């Protein structure tokens, strides 16, 4: 089995849905998400069973967590895009996390806690040892993910559910180091800085949905081979040859439009599929069983 992780806005869903090449995907994933995204703030899942968990009290302040991750001093990252009239300083960043992200309205208030898919043992799509069943999806809003990360940094955890993020942040590694005070923790703090700068999170906004979709059960090898005789010309693939140092592709290769594919220059990094420069684009971040 494998997962696909997509950061996707409701607008992107509207653009992707008509172009879905698989009727099963359109009916099972995109259509329900499109309908539900207009009526719900954040969390969505195809699972019929969900459990919600409250947070335990924090064991440290967020400022302490930042100081422990940045022993030589913290400096907020600079962003070329973001909210207008926003002060990107450490004090303002920490205050935003404390007062708005953690101290503001609870992004999980509709669910009575942090909702988690909870498949039943007799569910035909259930996967032993995994919260997400085969062929199922779960989605959280960006604000909800930011909230989970910030809570975990303060030492809080989901009461009655030993979630993996909190356990990993506090797992002692070689030399006695903790992930939350090393590069992993600093990377998550930069993630929270992007939450701070995101205009989609202003005034309590939830921002885009981040969707985790799990593949159906793996088909037999013979079935895959029998269905593999499909020409790539029907896939609608396009190429963005981004800073690869290779010779230019021939004229017969379909190209990504310029608004989604630009080479890096001395003034900036350019654009590729991770930039999200195309209207309605959905970026598939990774597909892998180990998630």
PDB file of C-alpha atoms in Angstrom:
ATOM      1  CA  UNK A   1       0.000   0.000   0.000  1.00  0.00           C
ATOM      2  CA  UNK A   2       1.093   3.594  -0.425  1.00  0.00           C
ATOM      3  CA  UNK A   3       0.073   7.074   0.640  1.00  0.00           C
ATOM      4  CA  UNK A   4      -0.301  10.255  -1.334  1.00  0.00           C
ATOM      5  CA  UNK A   5      -0.074  13.597   0.478  1.00  0.00           C
ATOM      6  CA  UNK A   6      -1.584  16.641  -1.224  1.00  0.00           C
ATOM      7  CA  UNK A   7      -1.786  20.260  -0.034  1.00  0.00           C
ATOM      8  CA  UNK A   8      -5.036  21.218  -1.739  1.00  0.00           C
ATOM      9  CA  UNK A   9      -7.374  24.201  -1.575  1.00  0.00           C
ATOM     10  CA  UNK A  10     -11.093  24.091  -2.301  1.00  0.00           C
ATOM     11  CA  UNK A  11     -10.371  26.045  -5.500  1.00  0.00           C
ATOM     12  CA  UNK A  12      -7.870  23.406  -6.561  1.00  0.00           C
ATOM     13  CA  UNK A  13     -10.468  20.703  -5.956  1.00  0.00           C
ATOM     14  CA  UNK A  14     -12.837  22.494  -8.311  1.00  0.00           C
ATOM     15  CA  UNK A  15     -10.161  22.568 -10.991  1.00  0.00           C
ATOM     16  CA  UNK A  16      -8.948  18.991 -10.532  1.00  0.00           C
ATOM     17  CA  UNK A  17     -12.323  17.277 -10.289  1.00  0.00           C
ATOM     18  CA  UNK A  18     -13.408  17.676 -13.963  1.00  0.00           C
ATOM     19  CA  UNK A  19     -10.004  16.442 -15.132  1.00  0.00           C
ATOM     20  CA  UNK A  20      -9.903  13.332 -12.948  1.00  0.00           C
ATOM     21  CA  UNK A  21      -9.101  10.448 -15.265  1.00  0.00           C
ATOM     22  CA  UNK A  22     -10.237   7.752 -12.863  1.00  0.00           C
ATOM     23  CA  UNK A  23     -14.015   7.580 -12.213  1.00  0.00           C
ATOM     24  CA  UNK A  24     -13.271   5.775  -8.939  1.00  0.00           C
ATOM     25  CA  UNK A  25     -11.068   8.619  -7.699  1.00  0.00           C
ATOM     26  CA  UNK A  26     -13.554  11.280  -8.765  1.00  0.00           C
ATOM     27  CA  UNK A  27     -16.446   9.638  -6.918  1.00  0.00           C
ATOM     28  CA  UNK A  28     -14.625   8.362  -3.834  1.00  0.00           C
ATOM     29  CA  UNK A  29     -12.119  11.136  -3.092  1.00  0.00           C
ATOM     30  CA  UNK A  30     -12.502  14.420  -4.920  1.00  0.00           C
ATOM     31  CA  UNK A  31     -16.279  14.741  -5.143  1.00  0.00           C
ATOM     32  CA  UNK A  32     -16.982  14.162  -1.413  1.00  0.00           C
ATOM     33  CA  UNK A  33     -14.121  16.474  -0.446  1.00  0.00           C
ATOM     34  CA  UNK A  34     -15.366  19.210  -2.753  1.00  0.00           C
ATOM     35  CA  UNK A  35     -18.869  18.979  -1.323  1.00  0.00           C
ATOM     36  CA  UNK A  36     -17.700  18.829   2.302  1.00  0.00           C
ATOM     37  CA  UNK A  37     -15.043  21.548   2.064  1.00  0.00           C
ATOM     38  CA  UNK A  38     -17.716  24.207   1.665  1.00  0.00           C
ATOM     39  CA  UNK A  39     -19.550  23.098   4.808  1.00  0.00           C
ATOM     40  CA  UNK A  40     -16.769  22.127   7.221  1.00  0.00           C
ATOM     41  CA  UNK A  41     -13.724  23.785   8.739  1.00  0.00           C
ATOM     42  CA  UNK A  42     -10.778  21.495   8.286  1.00  0.00           C
ATOM     43  CA  UNK A  43     -10.921  17.836   9.238  1.00  0.00           C
ATOM     44  CA  UNK A  44     -12.544  15.462   6.767  1.00  0.00           C
ATOM     45  CA  UNK A  45     -12.281  11.702   6.352  1.00  0.00           C
ATOM     46  CA  UNK A  46     -13.882   8.880   4.424  1.00  0.00           C
ATOM     47  CA  UNK A  47     -13.841   6.692   7.544  1.00  0.00           C
ATOM     48  CA  UNK A  48     -17.182   6.188   9.266  1.00  0.00           C
ATOM     49  CA  UNK A  49     -15.520   5.758  12.665  1.00  0.00           C
ATOM     50  CA  UNK A  50     -13.640   8.677  14.269  1.00  0.00           C
ATOM     51  CA  UNK A  51     -12.384   9.239  17.814  1.00  0.00           C
ATOM     52  CA  UNK A  52     -11.527  12.653  19.251  1.00  0.00           C
ATOM     53  CA  UNK A  53      -8.865  13.330  21.873  1.00  0.00           C
ATOM     54  CA  UNK A  54      -8.318  16.309  24.151  1.00  0.00           C
ATOM     55  CA  UNK A  55      -4.904  17.834  24.874  1.00  0.00           C
ATOM     56  CA  UNK A  56      -2.951  17.260  28.057  1.00  0.00           C
ATOM     57  CA  UNK A  57      -1.519  20.361  29.800  1.00  0.00           C
ATOM     58  CA  UNK A  58       1.753  21.784  28.397  1.00  0.00           C
ATOM     59  CA  UNK A  59       5.043  21.131  30.182  1.00  0.00           C
ATOM     60  CA  UNK A  60       6.953  24.118  28.741  1.00  0.00           C
ATOM     61  CA  UNK A  61       6.187  27.424  27.081  1.00  0.00           C
ATOM     62  CA  UNK A  62       6.508  27.782  23.330  1.00  0.00           C
ATOM     63  CA  UNK A  63       9.195  30.416  23.867  1.00  0.00           C
ATOM     64  CA  UNK A  64      11.215  27.904  25.889  1.00  0.00           C
ATOM     65  CA  UNK A  65      10.819  25.345  23.087  1.00  0.00           C
ATOM     66  CA  UNK A  66      12.136  27.869  20.539  1.00  0.00           C
ATOM     67  CA  UNK A  67      15.080  28.814  22.767  1.00  0.00           C
ATOM     68  CA  UNK A  68      15.970  25.143  23.302  1.00  0.00           C
ATOM     69  CA  UNK A  69      15.943  24.507  19.546  1.00  0.00           C
ATOM     70  CA  UNK A  70      18.001  27.630  18.782  1.00  0.00           C
ATOM     71  CA  UNK A  71      20.762  27.761  21.394  1.00  0.00           C
ATOM     72  CA  UNK A  72      22.606  30.504  19.502  1.00  0.00           C
ATOM     73  CA  UNK A  73      19.537  32.679  19.019  1.00  0.00           C
ATOM     74  CA  UNK A  74      16.512  32.469  16.766  1.00  0.00           C
ATOM     75  CA  UNK A  75      15.797  34.635  13.748  1.00  0.00           C
ATOM     76  CA  UNK A  76      12.486  34.361  11.913  1.00  0.00           C
ATOM     77  CA  UNK A  77      12.805  33.348   8.261  1.00  0.00           C
ATOM     78  CA  UNK A  78      12.157  35.973   5.594  1.00  0.00           C
ATOM     79  CA  UNK A  79       9.379  35.329   3.074  1.00  0.00           C
ATOM     80  CA  UNK A  80       8.978  36.892  -0.360  1.00  0.00           C
ATOM     81  CA  UNK A  81       5.213  36.398  -0.054  1.00  0.00           C
ATOM     82  CA  UNK A  82       2.886  36.552   2.908  1.00  0.00           C
ATOM     83  CA  UNK A  83       0.638  38.795   4.941  1.00  0.00           C
ATOM     84  CA  UNK A  84       0.961  42.519   4.548  1.00  0.00           C
ATOM     85  CA  UNK A  85       1.868  44.677   7.552  1.00  0.00           C
ATOM     86  CA  UNK A  86       3.260  41.770   9.560  1.00  0.00           C
ATOM     87  CA  UNK A  87       6.359  42.059  11.735  1.00  0.00           C
ATOM     88  CA  UNK A  88       8.634  39.058  11.237  1.00  0.00           C
ATOM     89  CA  UNK A  89      10.443  39.102  14.577  1.00  0.00           C
ATOM     90  CA  UNK A  90      10.921  36.326  17.100  1.00  0.00           C
ATOM     91  CA  UNK A  91       8.848  38.128  19.757  1.00  0.00           C
ATOM     92  CA  UNK A  92       5.932  38.694  17.384  1.00  0.00           C
ATOM     93  CA  UNK A  93       6.163  35.140  16.065  1.00  0.00           C
ATOM     94  CA  UNK A  94       6.062  33.649  19.577  1.00  0.00           C
ATOM     95  CA  UNK A  95       3.212  35.985  20.561  1.00  0.00           C
ATOM     96  CA  UNK A  96       1.232  34.916  17.490  1.00  0.00           C
ATOM     97  CA  UNK A  97       1.648  31.238  18.388  1.00  0.00           C
ATOM     98  CA  UNK A  98       0.716  31.859  22.040  1.00  0.00           C
ATOM     99  CA  UNK A  99      -2.135  34.330  21.539  1.00  0.00           C
ATOM    100  CA  UNK A 100      -3.685  33.402  18.195  1.00  0.00           C
ATOM    101  CA  UNK A 101      -2.717  29.860  17.236  1.00  0.00           C
ATOM    102  CA  UNK A 102      -2.910  28.318  20.723  1.00  0.00           C
ATOM    103  CA  UNK A 103      -4.815  30.996  22.639  1.00  0.00           C
ATOM    104  CA  UNK A 104      -7.382  31.795  19.942  1.00  0.00           C
ATOM    105  CA  UNK A 105     -10.429  29.804  18.814  1.00  0.00           C
ATOM    106  CA  UNK A 106      -9.877  26.041  18.893  1.00  0.00           C
ATOM    107  CA  UNK A 107      -9.615  24.785  15.279  1.00  0.00           C
ATOM    108  CA  UNK A 108     -11.002  21.436  16.462  1.00  0.00           C
ATOM    109  CA  UNK A 109     -14.000  22.855  18.340  1.00  0.00           C
ATOM    110  CA  UNK A 110     -16.466  21.229  15.935  1.00  0.00           C
ATOM    111  CA  UNK A 111     -15.050  17.807  16.780  1.00  0.00           C
ATOM    112  CA  UNK A 112     -14.738  17.925  20.581  1.00  0.00           C
ATOM    113  CA  UNK A 113     -10.971  17.373  20.392  1.00  0.00           C
ATOM    114  CA  UNK A 114      -8.425  16.261  17.812  1.00  0.00           C
ATOM    115  CA  UNK A 115     -10.279  13.822  15.513  1.00  0.00           C
ATOM    116  CA  UNK A 116      -8.468  10.679  14.343  1.00  0.00           C
ATOM    117  CA  UNK A 117      -9.755   7.999  11.945  1.00  0.00           C
ATOM    118  CA  UNK A 118     -10.510   4.889  13.973  1.00  0.00           C
ATOM    119  CA  UNK A 119     -11.327   1.918  11.716  1.00  0.00           C
ATOM    120  CA  UNK A 120     -13.199  -0.996  13.225  1.00  0.00           C
ATOM    121  CA  UNK A 121     -11.563  -4.402  13.277  1.00  0.00           C
ATOM    122  CA  UNK A 122     -14.270  -5.905  11.055  1.00  0.00           C
ATOM    123  CA  UNK A 123     -13.931  -3.136   8.440  1.00  0.00           C
ATOM    124  CA  UNK A 124     -12.965  -4.788   5.149  1.00  0.00           C
ATOM    125  CA  UNK A 125     -10.710  -1.806   4.347  1.00  0.00           C
ATOM    126  CA  UNK A 126      -8.970  -1.820   7.746  1.00  0.00           C
ATOM    127  CA  UNK A 127      -5.191  -2.174   7.854  1.00  0.00           C
ATOM    128  CA  UNK A 128      -3.798  -3.776  11.008  1.00  0.00           C
ATOM    129  CA  UNK A 129      -1.672  -1.291  12.934  1.00  0.00           C
ATOM    130  CA  UNK A 130      -2.665   1.735  10.844  1.00  0.00           C
ATOM    131  CA  UNK A 131      -5.196   4.477  11.499  1.00  0.00           C
ATOM    132  CA  UNK A 132      -5.984   4.860   7.799  1.00  0.00           C
ATOM    133  CA  UNK A 133      -7.665   1.991   5.983  1.00  0.00           C
ATOM    134  CA  UNK A 134      -6.997   0.891   2.428  1.00  0.00           C
ATOM    135  CA  UNK A 135      -8.544   3.221  -0.142  1.00  0.00           C
ATOM    136  CA  UNK A 136      -9.393   5.816   2.529  1.00  0.00           C
ATOM    137  CA  UNK A 137      -8.416   9.446   3.041  1.00  0.00           C
ATOM    138  CA  UNK A 138      -8.096  11.946   5.858  1.00  0.00           C
ATOM    139  CA  UNK A 139      -7.644  15.702   5.588  1.00  0.00           C
ATOM    140  CA  UNK A 140      -6.725  18.437   8.065  1.00  0.00           C
ATOM    141  CA  UNK A 141      -6.561  22.160   7.437  1.00  0.00           C
ATOM    142  CA  UNK A 142      -3.268  23.982   7.576  1.00  0.00           C
ATOM    143  CA  UNK A 143      -4.360  25.771  10.752  1.00  0.00           C
ATOM    144  CA  UNK A 144      -5.137  22.431  12.386  1.00  0.00           C
ATOM    145  CA  UNK A 145      -1.717  21.042  11.461  1.00  0.00           C
ATOM    146  CA  UNK A 146      -0.025  24.195  12.749  1.00  0.00           C
ATOM    147  CA  UNK A 147      -1.982  23.860  15.990  1.00  0.00           C
ATOM    148  CA  UNK A 148      -0.941  20.206  16.428  1.00  0.00           C
ATOM    149  CA  UNK A 149       2.741  21.023  15.852  1.00  0.00           C
ATOM    150  CA  UNK A 150       2.705  23.993  18.240  1.00  0.00           C
ATOM    151  CA  UNK A 151       0.921  22.016  20.984  1.00  0.00           C
ATOM    152  CA  UNK A 152       3.419  19.183  20.625  1.00  0.00           C
ATOM    153  CA  UNK A 153       6.337  21.611  21.035  1.00  0.00           C
ATOM    154  CA  UNK A 154       4.934  22.724  24.397  1.00  0.00           C
ATOM    155  CA  UNK A 155       5.001  19.125  25.631  1.00  0.00           C
ATOM    156  CA  UNK A 156       1.250  18.571  25.362  1.00  0.00           C
ATOM    157  CA  UNK A 157      -0.072  15.367  23.815  1.00  0.00           C
ATOM    158  CA  UNK A 158      -3.402  13.831  22.885  1.00  0.00           C
ATOM    159  CA  UNK A 159      -4.846  12.306  26.054  1.00  0.00           C
ATOM    160  CA  UNK A 160      -5.398   8.575  25.505  1.00  0.00           C
ATOM    161  CA  UNK A 161      -3.711   8.464  22.107  1.00  0.00           C
ATOM    162  CA  UNK A 162       0.088   8.252  21.908  1.00  0.00           C
ATOM    163  CA  UNK A 163       0.453  10.174  18.648  1.00  0.00           C
ATOM    164  CA  UNK A 164       3.652   9.651  16.676  1.00  0.00           C
ATOM    165  CA  UNK A 165       4.741  13.292  16.430  1.00  0.00           C
ATOM    166  CA  UNK A 166       4.867  13.843  20.178  1.00  0.00           C
ATOM    167  CA  UNK A 167       6.618  10.503  20.770  1.00  0.00           C
ATOM    168  CA  UNK A 168       9.253  11.241  18.130  1.00  0.00           C
ATOM    169  CA  UNK A 169       9.933  14.794  19.351  1.00  0.00           C
ATOM    170  CA  UNK A 170      10.744  13.449  22.813  1.00  0.00           C
ATOM    171  CA  UNK A 171      12.748  10.339  21.767  1.00  0.00           C
ATOM    172  CA  UNK A 172      16.366  10.567  22.912  1.00  0.00           C
ATOM    173  CA  UNK A 173      18.838   9.966  20.094  1.00  0.00           C
ATOM    174  CA  UNK A 174      22.573   9.313  20.006  1.00  0.00           C
ATOM    175  CA  UNK A 175      24.524  11.593  22.298  1.00  0.00           C
ATOM    176  CA  UNK A 176      21.395  12.386  24.310  1.00  0.00           C
ATOM    177  CA  UNK A 177      19.925  14.792  21.726  1.00  0.00           C
ATOM    178  CA  UNK A 178      16.196  15.265  21.199  1.00  0.00           C
ATOM    179  CA  UNK A 179      14.600  15.731  17.755  1.00  0.00           C
ATOM    180  CA  UNK A 180      12.698  18.799  18.990  1.00  0.00           C
ATOM    181  CA  UNK A 181      15.955  20.573  19.918  1.00  0.00           C
ATOM    182  CA  UNK A 182      17.820  19.601  16.725  1.00  0.00           C
ATOM    183  CA  UNK A 183      17.383  20.054  12.994  1.00  0.00           C
ATOM    184  CA  UNK A 184      14.015  18.292  12.984  1.00  0.00           C
ATOM    185  CA  UNK A 185      12.656  20.657  15.607  1.00  0.00           C
ATOM    186  CA  UNK A 186      14.082  23.702  13.853  1.00  0.00           C
ATOM    187  CA  UNK A 187      12.475  22.533  10.620  1.00  0.00           C
ATOM    188  CA  UNK A 188       9.082  22.348  12.338  1.00  0.00           C
ATOM    189  CA  UNK A 189       9.573  25.811  13.817  1.00  0.00           C
ATOM    190  CA  UNK A 190      10.195  27.140  10.287  1.00  0.00           C
ATOM    191  CA  UNK A 191       6.966  25.383   9.313  1.00  0.00           C
ATOM    192  CA  UNK A 192       5.195  27.326  12.074  1.00  0.00           C
ATOM    193  CA  UNK A 193       6.760  30.519  10.728  1.00  0.00           C
ATOM    194  CA  UNK A 194       5.113  29.827   7.370  1.00  0.00           C
ATOM    195  CA  UNK A 195       1.821  29.442   9.268  1.00  0.00           C
ATOM    196  CA  UNK A 196       2.462  32.848  10.836  1.00  0.00           C
ATOM    197  CA  UNK A 197       3.111  34.458   7.444  1.00  0.00           C
ATOM    198  CA  UNK A 198       0.274  32.709   5.572  1.00  0.00           C
ATOM    199  CA  UNK A 199      -2.525  35.188   4.703  1.00  0.00           C
ATOM    200  CA  UNK A 200      -4.927  32.236   4.540  1.00  0.00           C
ATOM    201  CA  UNK A 201      -4.688  31.908   8.327  1.00  0.00           C
ATOM    202  CA  UNK A 202      -5.607  35.523   9.077  1.00  0.00           C
ATOM    203  CA  UNK A 203      -8.738  36.171  11.163  1.00  0.00           C
ATOM    204  CA  UNK A 204      -8.982  32.513  12.184  1.00  0.00           C
ATOM    205  CA  UNK A 205      -8.873  31.189   8.624  1.00  0.00           C
ATOM    206  CA  UNK A 206      -8.073  27.515   8.124  1.00  0.00           C
ATOM    207  CA  UNK A 207      -6.087  27.818   4.887  1.00  0.00           C
ATOM    208  CA  UNK A 208      -5.751  24.894   2.458  1.00  0.00           C
ATOM    209  CA  UNK A 209      -6.538  21.281   3.207  1.00  0.00           C
ATOM    210  CA  UNK A 210      -3.700  18.776   3.457  1.00  0.00           C
ATOM    211  CA  UNK A 211      -5.009  15.435   2.252  1.00  0.00           C
ATOM    212  CA  UNK A 212      -3.509  12.031   3.042  1.00  0.00           C
ATOM    213  CA  UNK A 213      -4.956   9.327   0.778  1.00  0.00           C
ATOM    214  CA  UNK A 214      -4.048   5.668   1.108  1.00  0.00           C
ATOM    215  CA  UNK A 215      -4.000   3.329  -1.876  1.00  0.00           C
ATOM    216  CA  UNK A 216      -6.287   0.344  -2.161  1.00  0.00           C
ATOM    217  CA  UNK A 217      -4.914  -3.116  -1.437  1.00  0.00           C
ATOM    218  CA  UNK A 218      -2.109  -4.055  -3.786  1.00  0.00           C
ATOM    219  CA  UNK A 219      -3.422  -5.975  -6.815  1.00  0.00           C
ATOM    220  CA  UNK A 220      -1.879  -9.209  -7.996  1.00  0.00           C
ATOM    221  CA  UNK A 221       1.172  -8.903 -10.259  1.00  0.00           C
ATOM    222  CA  UNK A 222      -0.710 -10.569 -13.087  1.00  0.00           C
ATOM    223  CA  UNK A 223      -3.486  -8.001 -12.900  1.00  0.00           C
ATOM    224  CA  UNK A 224      -0.991  -5.134 -13.025  1.00  0.00           C
ATOM    225  CA  UNK A 225       0.709  -6.607 -16.068  1.00  0.00           C
ATOM    226  CA  UNK A 226      -2.583  -7.144 -17.879  1.00  0.00           C
ATOM    227  CA  UNK A 227      -3.568  -3.498 -17.358  1.00  0.00           C
ATOM    228  CA  UNK A 228      -0.160  -1.978 -18.038  1.00  0.00           C
ATOM    229  CA  UNK A 229      -0.404  -1.923 -21.823  1.00  0.00           C
ATOM    230  CA  UNK A 230      -1.474   1.745 -21.962  1.00  0.00           C
ATOM    231  CA  UNK A 231       0.405   4.285 -24.099  1.00  0.00           C
ATOM    232  CA  UNK A 232       1.908   7.193 -22.151  1.00  0.00           C
ATOM    233  CA  UNK A 233       0.593   9.547 -24.836  1.00  0.00           C
ATOM    234  CA  UNK A 234      -2.832   9.182 -23.222  1.00  0.00           C
ATOM    235  CA  UNK A 235      -1.581  10.290 -19.793  1.00  0.00           C
ATOM    236  CA  UNK A 236      -1.336  14.007 -20.649  1.00  0.00           C
ATOM    237  CA  UNK A 237       2.149  14.248 -19.161  1.00  0.00           C
ATOM    238  CA  UNK A 238       4.174  17.480 -19.472  1.00  0.00           C
ATOM    239  CA  UNK A 239       7.807  18.122 -18.615  1.00  0.00           C
ATOM    240  CA  UNK A 240       9.449  20.951 -16.692  1.00  0.00           C
ATOM    241  CA  UNK A 241      13.178  20.640 -17.291  1.00  0.00           C
ATOM    242  CA  UNK A 242      14.268  22.513 -14.187  1.00  0.00           C
ATOM    243  CA  UNK A 243      17.973  23.235 -13.670  1.00  0.00           C
ATOM    244  CA  UNK A 244      19.042  19.638 -14.375  1.00  0.00           C
ATOM    245  CA  UNK A 245      22.195  20.476 -16.346  1.00  0.00           C
ATOM    246  CA  UNK A 246      21.159  18.180 -19.204  1.00  0.00           C
ATOM    247  CA  UNK A 247      20.718  19.016 -22.861  1.00  0.00           C
ATOM    248  CA  UNK A 248      17.385  20.609 -23.787  1.00  0.00           C
ATOM    249  CA  UNK A 249      14.610  18.182 -24.667  1.00  0.00           C
ATOM    250  CA  UNK A 250      13.364  17.929 -28.213  1.00  0.00           C
ATOM    251  CA  UNK A 251      10.512  19.976 -29.647  1.00  0.00           C
ATOM    252  CA  UNK A 252       8.161  16.985 -29.585  1.00  0.00           C
ATOM    253  CA  UNK A 253       8.052  16.829 -25.770  1.00  0.00           C
ATOM    254  CA  UNK A 254       5.007  18.586 -24.188  1.00  0.00           C
ATOM    255  CA  UNK A 255       6.178  21.367 -21.849  1.00  0.00           C
ATOM    256  CA  UNK A 256       4.773  22.829 -18.640  1.00  0.00           C
ATOM    257  CA  UNK A 257       3.628  26.432 -19.292  1.00  0.00           C
ATOM    258  CA  UNK A 258       6.039  29.228 -18.351  1.00  0.00           C
ATOM    259  CA  UNK A 259       3.935  30.270 -15.326  1.00  0.00           C
ATOM    260  CA  UNK A 260       4.704  26.878 -13.786  1.00  0.00           C
ATOM    261  CA  UNK A 261       8.258  26.307 -15.013  1.00  0.00           C
ATOM    262  CA  UNK A 262      11.006  28.930 -14.867  1.00  0.00           C
ATOM    263  CA  UNK A 263      14.734  28.435 -14.429  1.00  0.00           C
ATOM    264  CA  UNK A 264      16.511  29.801 -11.323  1.00  0.00           C
ATOM    265  CA  UNK A 265      18.389  33.056 -11.660  1.00  0.00           C
ATOM    266  CA  UNK A 266      20.562  35.344  -9.594  1.00  0.00           C
ATOM    267  CA  UNK A 267      17.456  37.006  -8.169  1.00  0.00           C
ATOM    268  CA  UNK A 268      15.399  33.950  -7.238  1.00  0.00           C
ATOM    269  CA  UNK A 269      14.902  30.173  -7.292  1.00  0.00           C
ATOM    270  CA  UNK A 270      12.622  30.021 -10.352  1.00  0.00           C
ATOM    271  CA  UNK A 271       9.525  27.802 -10.492  1.00  0.00           C
ATOM    272  CA  UNK A 272       8.875  24.076 -10.644  1.00  0.00           C
ATOM    273  CA  UNK A 273       6.073  21.754  -9.530  1.00  0.00           C
ATOM    274  CA  UNK A 274       6.750  22.489  -5.841  1.00  0.00           C
ATOM    275  CA  UNK A 275       6.163  26.211  -6.373  1.00  0.00           C
ATOM    276  CA  UNK A 276       2.500  25.707  -7.152  1.00  0.00           C
ATOM    277  CA  UNK A 277       2.466  28.351  -9.873  1.00  0.00           C
ATOM    278  CA  UNK A 278      -0.328  26.866 -11.994  1.00  0.00           C
ATOM    279  CA  UNK A 279      -3.941  27.763 -11.276  1.00  0.00           C
ATOM    280  CA  UNK A 280      -5.734  24.918  -9.529  1.00  0.00           C
ATOM    281  CA  UNK A 281      -2.595  22.820  -9.157  1.00  0.00           C
ATOM    282  CA  UNK A 282      -2.536  19.986  -6.618  1.00  0.00           C
ATOM    283  CA  UNK A 283       0.958  18.900  -5.554  1.00  0.00           C
ATOM    284  CA  UNK A 284       1.449  15.243  -4.645  1.00  0.00           C
ATOM    285  CA  UNK A 285       4.208  15.398  -2.074  1.00  0.00           C
ATOM    286  CA  UNK A 286       5.047  11.721  -1.652  1.00  0.00           C
ATOM    287  CA  UNK A 287       3.727   8.204  -2.152  1.00  0.00           C
ATOM    288  CA  UNK A 288       5.218   5.570   0.102  1.00  0.00           C
ATOM    289  CA  UNK A 289       4.203   2.707   2.357  1.00  0.00           C
ATOM    290  CA  UNK A 290       6.495   3.722   5.232  1.00  0.00           C
ATOM    291  CA  UNK A 291       4.362   6.745   6.188  1.00  0.00           C
TER     292      UNK A 291
END
